[in-house]
Coordinates of C-alpha atoms and ligand atoms in Angstrom, one line a residue:
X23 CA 0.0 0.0 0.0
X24 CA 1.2 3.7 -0.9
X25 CA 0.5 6.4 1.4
X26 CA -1.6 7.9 -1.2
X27 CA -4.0 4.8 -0.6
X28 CA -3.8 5.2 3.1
X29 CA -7.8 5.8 4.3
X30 CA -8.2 9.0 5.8
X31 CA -9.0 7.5 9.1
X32 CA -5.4 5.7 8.7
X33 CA -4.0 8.9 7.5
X34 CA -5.1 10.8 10.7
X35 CA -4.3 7.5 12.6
X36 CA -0.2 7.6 11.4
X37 CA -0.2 11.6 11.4
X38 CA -1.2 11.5 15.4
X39 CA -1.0 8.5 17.4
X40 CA 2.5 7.1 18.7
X41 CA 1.7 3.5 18.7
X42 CA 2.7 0.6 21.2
X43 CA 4.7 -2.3 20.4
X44 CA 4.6 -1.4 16.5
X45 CA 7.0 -1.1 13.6
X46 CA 6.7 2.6 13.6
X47 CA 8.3 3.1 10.6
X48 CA 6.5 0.9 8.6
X49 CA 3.2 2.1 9.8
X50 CA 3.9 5.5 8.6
X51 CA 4.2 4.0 5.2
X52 CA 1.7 1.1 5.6
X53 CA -0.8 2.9 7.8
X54 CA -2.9 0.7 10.1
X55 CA -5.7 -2.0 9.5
X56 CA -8.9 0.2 11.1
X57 CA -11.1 -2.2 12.6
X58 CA -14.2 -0.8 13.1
X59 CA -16.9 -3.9 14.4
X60 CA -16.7 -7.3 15.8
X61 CA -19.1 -10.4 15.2
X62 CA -18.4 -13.5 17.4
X63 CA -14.9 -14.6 16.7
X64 CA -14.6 -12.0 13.9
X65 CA -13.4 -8.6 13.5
X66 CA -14.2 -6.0 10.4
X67 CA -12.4 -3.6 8.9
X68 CA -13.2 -0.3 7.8
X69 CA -13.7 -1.3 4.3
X70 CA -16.1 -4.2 5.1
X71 CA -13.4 -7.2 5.4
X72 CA -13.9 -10.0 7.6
X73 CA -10.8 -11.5 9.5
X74 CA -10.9 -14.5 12.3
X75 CA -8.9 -13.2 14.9
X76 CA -6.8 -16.2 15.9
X77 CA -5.3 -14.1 18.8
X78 CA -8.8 -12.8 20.6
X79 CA -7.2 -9.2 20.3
X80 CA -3.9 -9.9 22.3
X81 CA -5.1 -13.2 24.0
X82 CA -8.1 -11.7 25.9
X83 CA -11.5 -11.5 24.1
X84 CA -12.4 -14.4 25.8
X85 CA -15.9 -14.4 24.9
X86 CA -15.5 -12.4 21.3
X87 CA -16.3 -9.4 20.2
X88 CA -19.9 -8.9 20.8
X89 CA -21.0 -10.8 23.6
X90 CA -24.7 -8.9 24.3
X91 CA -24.6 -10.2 28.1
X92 CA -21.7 -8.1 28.1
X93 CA -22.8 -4.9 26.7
X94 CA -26.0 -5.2 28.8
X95 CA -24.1 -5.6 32.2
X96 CA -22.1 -2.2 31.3
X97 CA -25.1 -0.2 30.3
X98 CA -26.8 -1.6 33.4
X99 CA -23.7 -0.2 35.5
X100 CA -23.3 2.7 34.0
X101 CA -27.0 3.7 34.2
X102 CA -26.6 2.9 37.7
X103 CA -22.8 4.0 39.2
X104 CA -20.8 5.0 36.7
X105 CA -17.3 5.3 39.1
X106 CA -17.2 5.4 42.5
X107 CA -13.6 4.4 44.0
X108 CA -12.6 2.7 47.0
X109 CA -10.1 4.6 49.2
X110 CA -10.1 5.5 52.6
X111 CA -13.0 3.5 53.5
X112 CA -15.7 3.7 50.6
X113 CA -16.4 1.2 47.7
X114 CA -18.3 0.9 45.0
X115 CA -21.4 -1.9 45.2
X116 CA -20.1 -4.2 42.4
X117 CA -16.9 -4.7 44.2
X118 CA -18.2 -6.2 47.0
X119 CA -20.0 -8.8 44.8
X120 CA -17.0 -9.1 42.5
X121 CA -14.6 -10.1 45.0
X122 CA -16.5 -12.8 46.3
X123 CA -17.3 -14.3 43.0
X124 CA -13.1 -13.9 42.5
X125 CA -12.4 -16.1 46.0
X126 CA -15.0 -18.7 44.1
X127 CA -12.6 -18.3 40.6
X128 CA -9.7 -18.6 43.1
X129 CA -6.3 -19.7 41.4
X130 CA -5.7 -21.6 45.1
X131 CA -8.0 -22.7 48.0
X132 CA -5.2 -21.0 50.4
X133 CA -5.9 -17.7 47.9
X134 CA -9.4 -18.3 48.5
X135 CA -9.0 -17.3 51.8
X136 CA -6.7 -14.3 51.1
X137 CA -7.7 -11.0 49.1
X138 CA -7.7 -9.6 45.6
X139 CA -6.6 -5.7 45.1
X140 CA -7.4 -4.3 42.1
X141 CA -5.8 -2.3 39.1
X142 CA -6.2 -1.6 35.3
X143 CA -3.8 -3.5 33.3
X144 CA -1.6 -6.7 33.8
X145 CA 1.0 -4.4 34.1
X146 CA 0.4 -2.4 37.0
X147 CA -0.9 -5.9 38.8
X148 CA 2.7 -7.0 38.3
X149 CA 4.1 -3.5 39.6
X150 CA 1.8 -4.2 42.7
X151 CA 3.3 -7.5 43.3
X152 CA 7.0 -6.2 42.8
X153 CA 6.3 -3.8 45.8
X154 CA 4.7 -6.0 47.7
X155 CA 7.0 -8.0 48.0
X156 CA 9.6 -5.2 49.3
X157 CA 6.3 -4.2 51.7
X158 CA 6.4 -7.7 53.0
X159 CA 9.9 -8.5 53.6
X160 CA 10.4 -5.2 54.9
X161 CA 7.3 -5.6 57.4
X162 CA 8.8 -8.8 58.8
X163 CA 11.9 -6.9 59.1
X164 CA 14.2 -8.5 56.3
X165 CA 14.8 -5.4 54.5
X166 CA 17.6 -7.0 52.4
X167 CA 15.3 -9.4 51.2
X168 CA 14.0 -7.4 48.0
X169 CA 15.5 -9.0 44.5
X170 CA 13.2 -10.9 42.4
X171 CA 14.4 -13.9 39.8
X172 CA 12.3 -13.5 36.3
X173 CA 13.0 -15.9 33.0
X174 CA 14.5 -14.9 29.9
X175 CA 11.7 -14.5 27.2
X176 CA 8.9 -13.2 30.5
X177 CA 6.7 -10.9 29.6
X178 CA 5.3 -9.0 32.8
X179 CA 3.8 -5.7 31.0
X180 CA 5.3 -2.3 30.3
X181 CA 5.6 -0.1 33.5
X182 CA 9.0 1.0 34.8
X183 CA 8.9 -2.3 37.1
X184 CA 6.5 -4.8 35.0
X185 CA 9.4 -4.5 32.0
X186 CA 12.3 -4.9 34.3
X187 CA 10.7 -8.4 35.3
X188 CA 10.3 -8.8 31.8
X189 CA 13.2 -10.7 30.1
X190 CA 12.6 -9.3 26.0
X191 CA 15.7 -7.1 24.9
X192 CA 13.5 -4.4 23.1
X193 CA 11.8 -3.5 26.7
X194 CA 15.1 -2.9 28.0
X195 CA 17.2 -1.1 25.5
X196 CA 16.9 2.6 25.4
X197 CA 14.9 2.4 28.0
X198 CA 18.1 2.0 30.8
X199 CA 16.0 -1.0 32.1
X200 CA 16.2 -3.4 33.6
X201 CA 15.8 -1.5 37.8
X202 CA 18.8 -3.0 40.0
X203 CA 17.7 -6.3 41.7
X204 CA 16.1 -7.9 38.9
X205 CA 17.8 -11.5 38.6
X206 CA 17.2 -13.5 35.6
X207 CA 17.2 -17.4 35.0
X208 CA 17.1 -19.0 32.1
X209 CA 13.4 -20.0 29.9
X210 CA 12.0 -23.4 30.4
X211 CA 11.9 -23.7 26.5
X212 CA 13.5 -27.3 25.6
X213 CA 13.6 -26.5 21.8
X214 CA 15.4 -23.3 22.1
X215 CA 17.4 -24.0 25.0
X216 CA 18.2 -27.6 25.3
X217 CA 22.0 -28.4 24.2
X218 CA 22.0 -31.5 21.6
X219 CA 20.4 -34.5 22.4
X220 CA 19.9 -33.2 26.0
X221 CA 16.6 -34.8 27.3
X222 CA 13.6 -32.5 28.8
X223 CA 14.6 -34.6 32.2
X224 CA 18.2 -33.2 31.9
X225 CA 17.5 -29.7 30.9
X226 CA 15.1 -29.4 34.1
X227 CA 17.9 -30.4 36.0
X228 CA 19.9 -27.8 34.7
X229 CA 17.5 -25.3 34.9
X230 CA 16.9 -26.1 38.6
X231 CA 20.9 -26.3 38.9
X232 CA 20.7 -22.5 37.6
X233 CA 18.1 -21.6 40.0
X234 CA 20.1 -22.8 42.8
X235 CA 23.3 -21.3 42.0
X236 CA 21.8 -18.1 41.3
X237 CA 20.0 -18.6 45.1
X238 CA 23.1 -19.3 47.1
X239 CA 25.9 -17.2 45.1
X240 CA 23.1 -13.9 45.9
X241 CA 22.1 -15.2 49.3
X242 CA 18.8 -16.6 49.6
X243 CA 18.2 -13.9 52.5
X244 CA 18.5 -11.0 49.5
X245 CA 16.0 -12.6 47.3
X246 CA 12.5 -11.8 47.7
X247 CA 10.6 -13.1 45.2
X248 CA 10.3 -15.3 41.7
X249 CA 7.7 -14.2 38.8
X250 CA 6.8 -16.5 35.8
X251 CA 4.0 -17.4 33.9
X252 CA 2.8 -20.9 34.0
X253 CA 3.1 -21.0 30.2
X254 CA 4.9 -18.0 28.6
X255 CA 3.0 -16.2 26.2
X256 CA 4.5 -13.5 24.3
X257 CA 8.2 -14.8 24.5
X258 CA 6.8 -17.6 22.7
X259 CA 3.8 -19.8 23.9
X260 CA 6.6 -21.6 26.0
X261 CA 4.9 -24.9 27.6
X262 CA 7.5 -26.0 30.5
X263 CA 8.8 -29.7 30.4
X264 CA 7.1 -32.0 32.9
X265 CA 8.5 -31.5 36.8
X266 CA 10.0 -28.1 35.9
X267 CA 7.4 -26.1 38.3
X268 CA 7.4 -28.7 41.0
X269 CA 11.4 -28.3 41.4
X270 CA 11.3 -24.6 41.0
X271 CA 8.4 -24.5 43.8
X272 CA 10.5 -26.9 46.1
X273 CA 13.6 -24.4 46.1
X274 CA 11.6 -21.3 46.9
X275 CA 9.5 -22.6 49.4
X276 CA 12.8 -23.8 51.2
X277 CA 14.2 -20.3 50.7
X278 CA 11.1 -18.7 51.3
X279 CA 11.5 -16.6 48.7
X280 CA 7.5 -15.4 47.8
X281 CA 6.2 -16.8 44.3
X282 CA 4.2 -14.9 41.7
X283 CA 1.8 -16.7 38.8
X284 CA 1.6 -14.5 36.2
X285 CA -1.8 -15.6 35.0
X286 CA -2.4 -12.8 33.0
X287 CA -2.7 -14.6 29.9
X288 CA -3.6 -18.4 31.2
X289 CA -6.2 -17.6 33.9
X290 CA -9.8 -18.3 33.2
X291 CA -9.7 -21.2 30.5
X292 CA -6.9 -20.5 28.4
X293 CA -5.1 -23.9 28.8
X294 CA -8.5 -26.0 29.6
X295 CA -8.4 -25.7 33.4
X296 CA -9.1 -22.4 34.9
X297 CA -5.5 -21.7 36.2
X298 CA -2.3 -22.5 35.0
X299 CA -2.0 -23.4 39.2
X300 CA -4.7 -26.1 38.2
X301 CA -2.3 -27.3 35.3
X302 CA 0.8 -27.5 37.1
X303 CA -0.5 -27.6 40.5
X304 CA 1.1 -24.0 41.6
X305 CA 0.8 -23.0 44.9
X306 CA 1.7 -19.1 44.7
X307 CA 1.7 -16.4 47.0
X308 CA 0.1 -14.2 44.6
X309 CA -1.4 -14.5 41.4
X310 CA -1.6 -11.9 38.6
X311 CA -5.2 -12.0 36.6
X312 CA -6.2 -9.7 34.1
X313 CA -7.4 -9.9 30.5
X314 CA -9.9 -12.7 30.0
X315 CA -11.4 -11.3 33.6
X316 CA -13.7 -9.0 31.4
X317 CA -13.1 -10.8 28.0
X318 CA -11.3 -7.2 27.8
X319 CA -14.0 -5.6 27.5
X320 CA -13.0 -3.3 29.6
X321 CA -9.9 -2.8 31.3
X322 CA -9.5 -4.2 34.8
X323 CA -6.6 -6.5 36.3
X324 CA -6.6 -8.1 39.8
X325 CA -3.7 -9.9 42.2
X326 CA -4.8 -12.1 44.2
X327 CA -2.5 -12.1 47.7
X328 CA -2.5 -14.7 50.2
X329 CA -3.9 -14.8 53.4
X330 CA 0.1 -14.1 55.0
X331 CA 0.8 -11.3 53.0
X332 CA -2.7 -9.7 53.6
X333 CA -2.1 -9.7 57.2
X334 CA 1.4 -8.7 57.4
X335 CA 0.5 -5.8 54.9
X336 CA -2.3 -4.9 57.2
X337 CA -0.3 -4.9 61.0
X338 CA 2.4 -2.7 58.8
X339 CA -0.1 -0.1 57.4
X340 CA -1.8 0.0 60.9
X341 CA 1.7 1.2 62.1
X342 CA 1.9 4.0 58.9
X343 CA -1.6 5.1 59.0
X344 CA -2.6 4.2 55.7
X345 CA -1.9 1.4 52.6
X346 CA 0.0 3.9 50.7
X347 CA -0.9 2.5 47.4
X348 CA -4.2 2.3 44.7
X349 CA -5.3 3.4 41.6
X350 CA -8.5 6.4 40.8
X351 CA -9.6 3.6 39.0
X352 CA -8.7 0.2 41.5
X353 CA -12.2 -1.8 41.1
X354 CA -13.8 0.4 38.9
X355 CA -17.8 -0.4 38.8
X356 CA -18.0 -0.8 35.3
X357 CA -14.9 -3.2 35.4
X358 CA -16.6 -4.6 38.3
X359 CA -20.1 -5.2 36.3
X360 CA -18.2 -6.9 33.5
X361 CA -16.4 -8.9 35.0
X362 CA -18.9 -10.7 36.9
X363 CA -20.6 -11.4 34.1
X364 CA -18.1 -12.4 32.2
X365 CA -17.4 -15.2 34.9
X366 CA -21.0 -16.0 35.3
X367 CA -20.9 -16.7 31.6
X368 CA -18.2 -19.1 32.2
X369 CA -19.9 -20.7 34.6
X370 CA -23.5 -20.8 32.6
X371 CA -21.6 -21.5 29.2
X372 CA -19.3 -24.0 30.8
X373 CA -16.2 -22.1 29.0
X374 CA -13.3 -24.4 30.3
X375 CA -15.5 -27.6 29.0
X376 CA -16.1 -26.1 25.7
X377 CA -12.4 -24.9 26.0
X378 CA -11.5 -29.2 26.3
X379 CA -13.5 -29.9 24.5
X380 CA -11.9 -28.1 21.2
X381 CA -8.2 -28.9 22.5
X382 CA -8.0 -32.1 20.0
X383 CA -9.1 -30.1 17.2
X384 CA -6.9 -27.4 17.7
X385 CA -3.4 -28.7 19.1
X386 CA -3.8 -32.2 16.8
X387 CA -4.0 -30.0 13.4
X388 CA -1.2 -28.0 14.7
X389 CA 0.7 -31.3 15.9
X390 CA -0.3 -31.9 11.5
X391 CA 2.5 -28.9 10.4
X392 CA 5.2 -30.4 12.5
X393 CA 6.3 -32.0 9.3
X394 CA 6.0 -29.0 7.1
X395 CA 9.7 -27.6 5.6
X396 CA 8.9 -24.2 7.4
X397 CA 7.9 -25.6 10.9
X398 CA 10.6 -26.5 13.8
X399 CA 8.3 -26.9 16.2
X400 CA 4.1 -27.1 17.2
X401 CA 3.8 -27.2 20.5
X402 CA 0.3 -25.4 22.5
X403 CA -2.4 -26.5 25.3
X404 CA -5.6 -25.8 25.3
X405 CA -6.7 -23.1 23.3
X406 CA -2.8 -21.4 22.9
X407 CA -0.5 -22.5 20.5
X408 CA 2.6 -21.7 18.3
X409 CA 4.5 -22.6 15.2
X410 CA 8.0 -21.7 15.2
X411 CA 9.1 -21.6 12.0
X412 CA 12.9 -22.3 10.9
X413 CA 15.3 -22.4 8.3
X414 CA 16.3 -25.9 8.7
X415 CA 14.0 -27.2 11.1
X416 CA 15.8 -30.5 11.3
X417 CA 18.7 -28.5 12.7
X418 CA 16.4 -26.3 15.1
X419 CA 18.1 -23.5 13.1
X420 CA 16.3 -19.9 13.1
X421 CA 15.8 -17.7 10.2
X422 CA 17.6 -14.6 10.3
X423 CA 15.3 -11.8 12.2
X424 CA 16.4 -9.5 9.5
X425 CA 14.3 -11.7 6.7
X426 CA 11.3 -10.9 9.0
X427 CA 9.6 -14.5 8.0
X428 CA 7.0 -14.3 10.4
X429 CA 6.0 -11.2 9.5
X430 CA 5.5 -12.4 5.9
X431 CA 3.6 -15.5 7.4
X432 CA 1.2 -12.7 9.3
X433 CA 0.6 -10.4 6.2
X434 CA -0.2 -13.6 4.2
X435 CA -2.7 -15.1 6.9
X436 CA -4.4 -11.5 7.1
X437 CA -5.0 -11.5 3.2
X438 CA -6.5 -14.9 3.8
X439 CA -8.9 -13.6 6.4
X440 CA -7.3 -14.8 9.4
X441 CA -5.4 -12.2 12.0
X442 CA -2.7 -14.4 13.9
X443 CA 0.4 -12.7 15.2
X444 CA 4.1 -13.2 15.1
X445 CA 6.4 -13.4 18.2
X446 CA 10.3 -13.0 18.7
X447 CA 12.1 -15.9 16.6
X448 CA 9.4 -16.2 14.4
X449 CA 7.2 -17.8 16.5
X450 CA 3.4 -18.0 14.9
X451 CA 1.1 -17.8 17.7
X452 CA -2.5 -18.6 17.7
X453 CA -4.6 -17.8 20.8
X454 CA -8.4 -17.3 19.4
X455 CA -11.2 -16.5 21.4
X456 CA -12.9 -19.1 24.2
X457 CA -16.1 -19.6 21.9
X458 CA -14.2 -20.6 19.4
X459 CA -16.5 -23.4 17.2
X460 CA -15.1 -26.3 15.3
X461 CA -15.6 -24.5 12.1
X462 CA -13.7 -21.5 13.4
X463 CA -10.8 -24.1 14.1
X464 CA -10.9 -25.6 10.9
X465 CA -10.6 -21.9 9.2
X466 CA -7.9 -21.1 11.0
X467 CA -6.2 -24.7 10.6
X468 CA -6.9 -24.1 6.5
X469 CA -5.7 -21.1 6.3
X470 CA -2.3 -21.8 8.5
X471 CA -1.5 -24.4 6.0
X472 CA -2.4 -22.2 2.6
X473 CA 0.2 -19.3 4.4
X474 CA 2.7 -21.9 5.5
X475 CA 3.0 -22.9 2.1
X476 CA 2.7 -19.6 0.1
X477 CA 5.7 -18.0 2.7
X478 CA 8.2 -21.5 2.1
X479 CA 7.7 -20.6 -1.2
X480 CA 8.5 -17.0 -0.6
X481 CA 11.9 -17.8 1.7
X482 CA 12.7 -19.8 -1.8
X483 CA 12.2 -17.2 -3.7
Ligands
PLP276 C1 1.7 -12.7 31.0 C2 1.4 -11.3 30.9 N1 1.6 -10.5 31.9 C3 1.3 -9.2 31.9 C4 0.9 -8.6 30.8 C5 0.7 -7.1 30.7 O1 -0.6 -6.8 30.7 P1 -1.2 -5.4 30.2 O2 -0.8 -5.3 28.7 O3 -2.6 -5.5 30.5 O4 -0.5 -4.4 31.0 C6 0.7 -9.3 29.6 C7 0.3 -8.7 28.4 O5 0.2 -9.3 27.3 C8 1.0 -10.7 29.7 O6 0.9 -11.5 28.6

């Protein structure tokens, strides 16, 4: 596309708005794809084309794009209370509901008896849980007990502390982040990481070596906290070998060193059990939730804190005089209203079932590329999977960034109708809404292979 055939909504679009996480080069000349409506598991764009958006948005329509339960639950709320907050002692009715409905959708039973504390964004839930965990060691009087151990290839969000838990190079860079007392321990990712021939049993065990070196050479009493993800999303739909999260839970519990789920992405359904803690049977001290708590349709994120924290958080604050620390818009009532019926829709709906019950469909005609001369790897669970595509797959060898491979395999799938979206390494990721239908697998599945093929042809070319 030439500038010249940029719409005019584009046109304003590239003149005035600084976008995140884009190419922003290429979008001046390329403007952006306006999307204007959404149907079910489909988006439009401003010139009447229909895409399936294999990624729900960025992993978060849950429920699709125009869910009427939804849109009747805000216009209820905001008929009723648009905003009240819930500082120094006030709160807005659809909090008091929503919280109890959370301890319900708890990660944990032990969380089930703790409390939730509410922001906007997955981001500023995972700079909550970075200062809590300085609040609480600080409260039981360890004050040196304050660095936190993140992965490689974590992504955590985009605020000054979210990023420095993250572990992707272009959140860092020109930013001068990572903060100090941000440790960083290798990605659970056997294809990328394992040396040759090492088993997934070996490379735990060197993983778990890692942690434990990291641990004593630091000084367990300096160490705080760990943050991960059950499955990584962003840095690459990373599904952890078997016994990984068990030995990593072992070593911080006997360091007692506080642990933080990043559920931001696999909480409520994503990987066919409500929690990633249900998959891999985590037993955190807080959990991050955000996204598919409203099916994003509106913003709203939660961490859920245990029981310990609560009460150490609460004898310390006594002795301050106040929490220092909230958002205008922490548990905002439309937030509130949406999210409770978003989860009572997973309830009524039986999401997670339907969620199982379209697993095969999904991950077996992924499992089908493995084979394909583009494809080093398919690998998903649940409704989340990836392709990462290679030069030589046989080799595990990746294609140079600069060829931008992926990004070819996502322009192809969009002219095909289908809105998928390319991570670092060119990593194909698919992550479509909950509702998903067998027919909406299958389009997705058809069109995978027609771009797989048409973008092998073009690296020949
Ligand atoms: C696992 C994870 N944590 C945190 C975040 C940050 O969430 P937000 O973009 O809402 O700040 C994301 C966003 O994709 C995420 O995938």
């Amino acid at each position: 596309m030439t500038v010249t055939e940029i719409s005019a909504a584009g046109r304003s679009d590239i003149a005035h708005h600084l976008h995140p996480y884009t190419q922003l080069r290429q979008l001046e000349q390329e403007g952006p794809l306006v999307i204007v409506r959404g149907d079910g598991v489909h988006v439009i764009d401003e010139h009447g084309q229909r895409y399936l958006d294999g990624m729900a948005g960025l992993w978060c329509a849950s429920l699709g794009f125009s869910e009427p339960r939804l849109v009747a639950a805000a216009e209820r709320q905001m008929r009723t209370l648009p905003y009240y907050h819930s500082f120094s002692g006030k709160v807005p009715g659809p909090v008091t509901e929503l919280v109890a409905k959370l301890m319900d959708w708890a990660p944990t039973p032990a969380l089930g008896k703790g409390r939730v504390l509410f922001a906007n964004s997955g981001s500023e839930s995972n700079d909550t849980a970075f200062k809590l965990v300085r609040y609480f060691h600080n409260a039981r009087g360890l004050p040196l007990k304050k660095k936190i151990i993140a992965r490689q290839k974590a992504y955590h969000g985009v605020t000054a502390a979210a990023a420095s838990l993250s572990g992707l190079p272009s959140m860092h860079q020109h930013f001068d982040l990572p903060l100090p007392g941000v440790l960083r321990v290798a990605a659970p990712h056997h294809y990328g990481g394992a040396l040759a021939g090492e088993s997934e049993a070996a490379f735990v065990d060197r993983l778990i070596a890692e942690l434990e070196t990291l641990i004593e050479r630091e000084g367990p009493e300096t160490i705080g906290g760990f943050i991960a993800e059950p499955v990584q999303g962003a840095g690459g739909v990373i599904i952890p070998p078997a016994g990984y999260f068990e030995r990593v839970q072992a070593l911080l519990k006997r360091h007692q060193i506080l642990f933080i789920a990043d559920e931001v992405i696999t909480g409520f359904g994503r990987l066919g059990q409500r929690f990633g803690c249900d998959v891999y049977g985590l037993e955190p001290d807080m959990v991050t939730v955000a996204k598919m708590l409203t099916s994003a349709y509106v913003p709203m994120s939660a961490l859920y804190v245990s029981q310990a924290i609560y009460q150490t958080v609460a004898d310390a604050s006594a002795g301050i005089g106040t929490f220092g620390h909230g958002y205008t818009y922490s548990g905002h009532p439309l937030a509130c209203a949406v999210a409770l019926e978003t989860l009572r829709i997973y309830e009524s709906d039986d999401v997670v079932g339907h969620v199982q019950r379209m697993t095969p469909r999904l991950q077996q005609g992924l499992q089908r590329f493995a084979g394909h001369p583009l494809v080093g790897q398919a690998r998903g669970m649940g409704l989340i999977g990836a392709l990462e595509l290679a030069e030589d797959p046989a080799a595990r060898k990746p294609f140079d960034p600069k060829r931008g491979v992926g990004a070819q395999f996502v322009r192809r799938a969009q002219a095909h109708g289908l809105i998928v979206r390319v991570l670092g390494g060119d990593v194909i990721a698919f992550s479509p809404p909950l509702v998903i239908d067998e027919a909406g697998i299958d389009f997705m599945l058809e069109k995978t292979a027609l771009t797989l093929d048409e973008t092998y042809t073009w690296t020949r070319g």
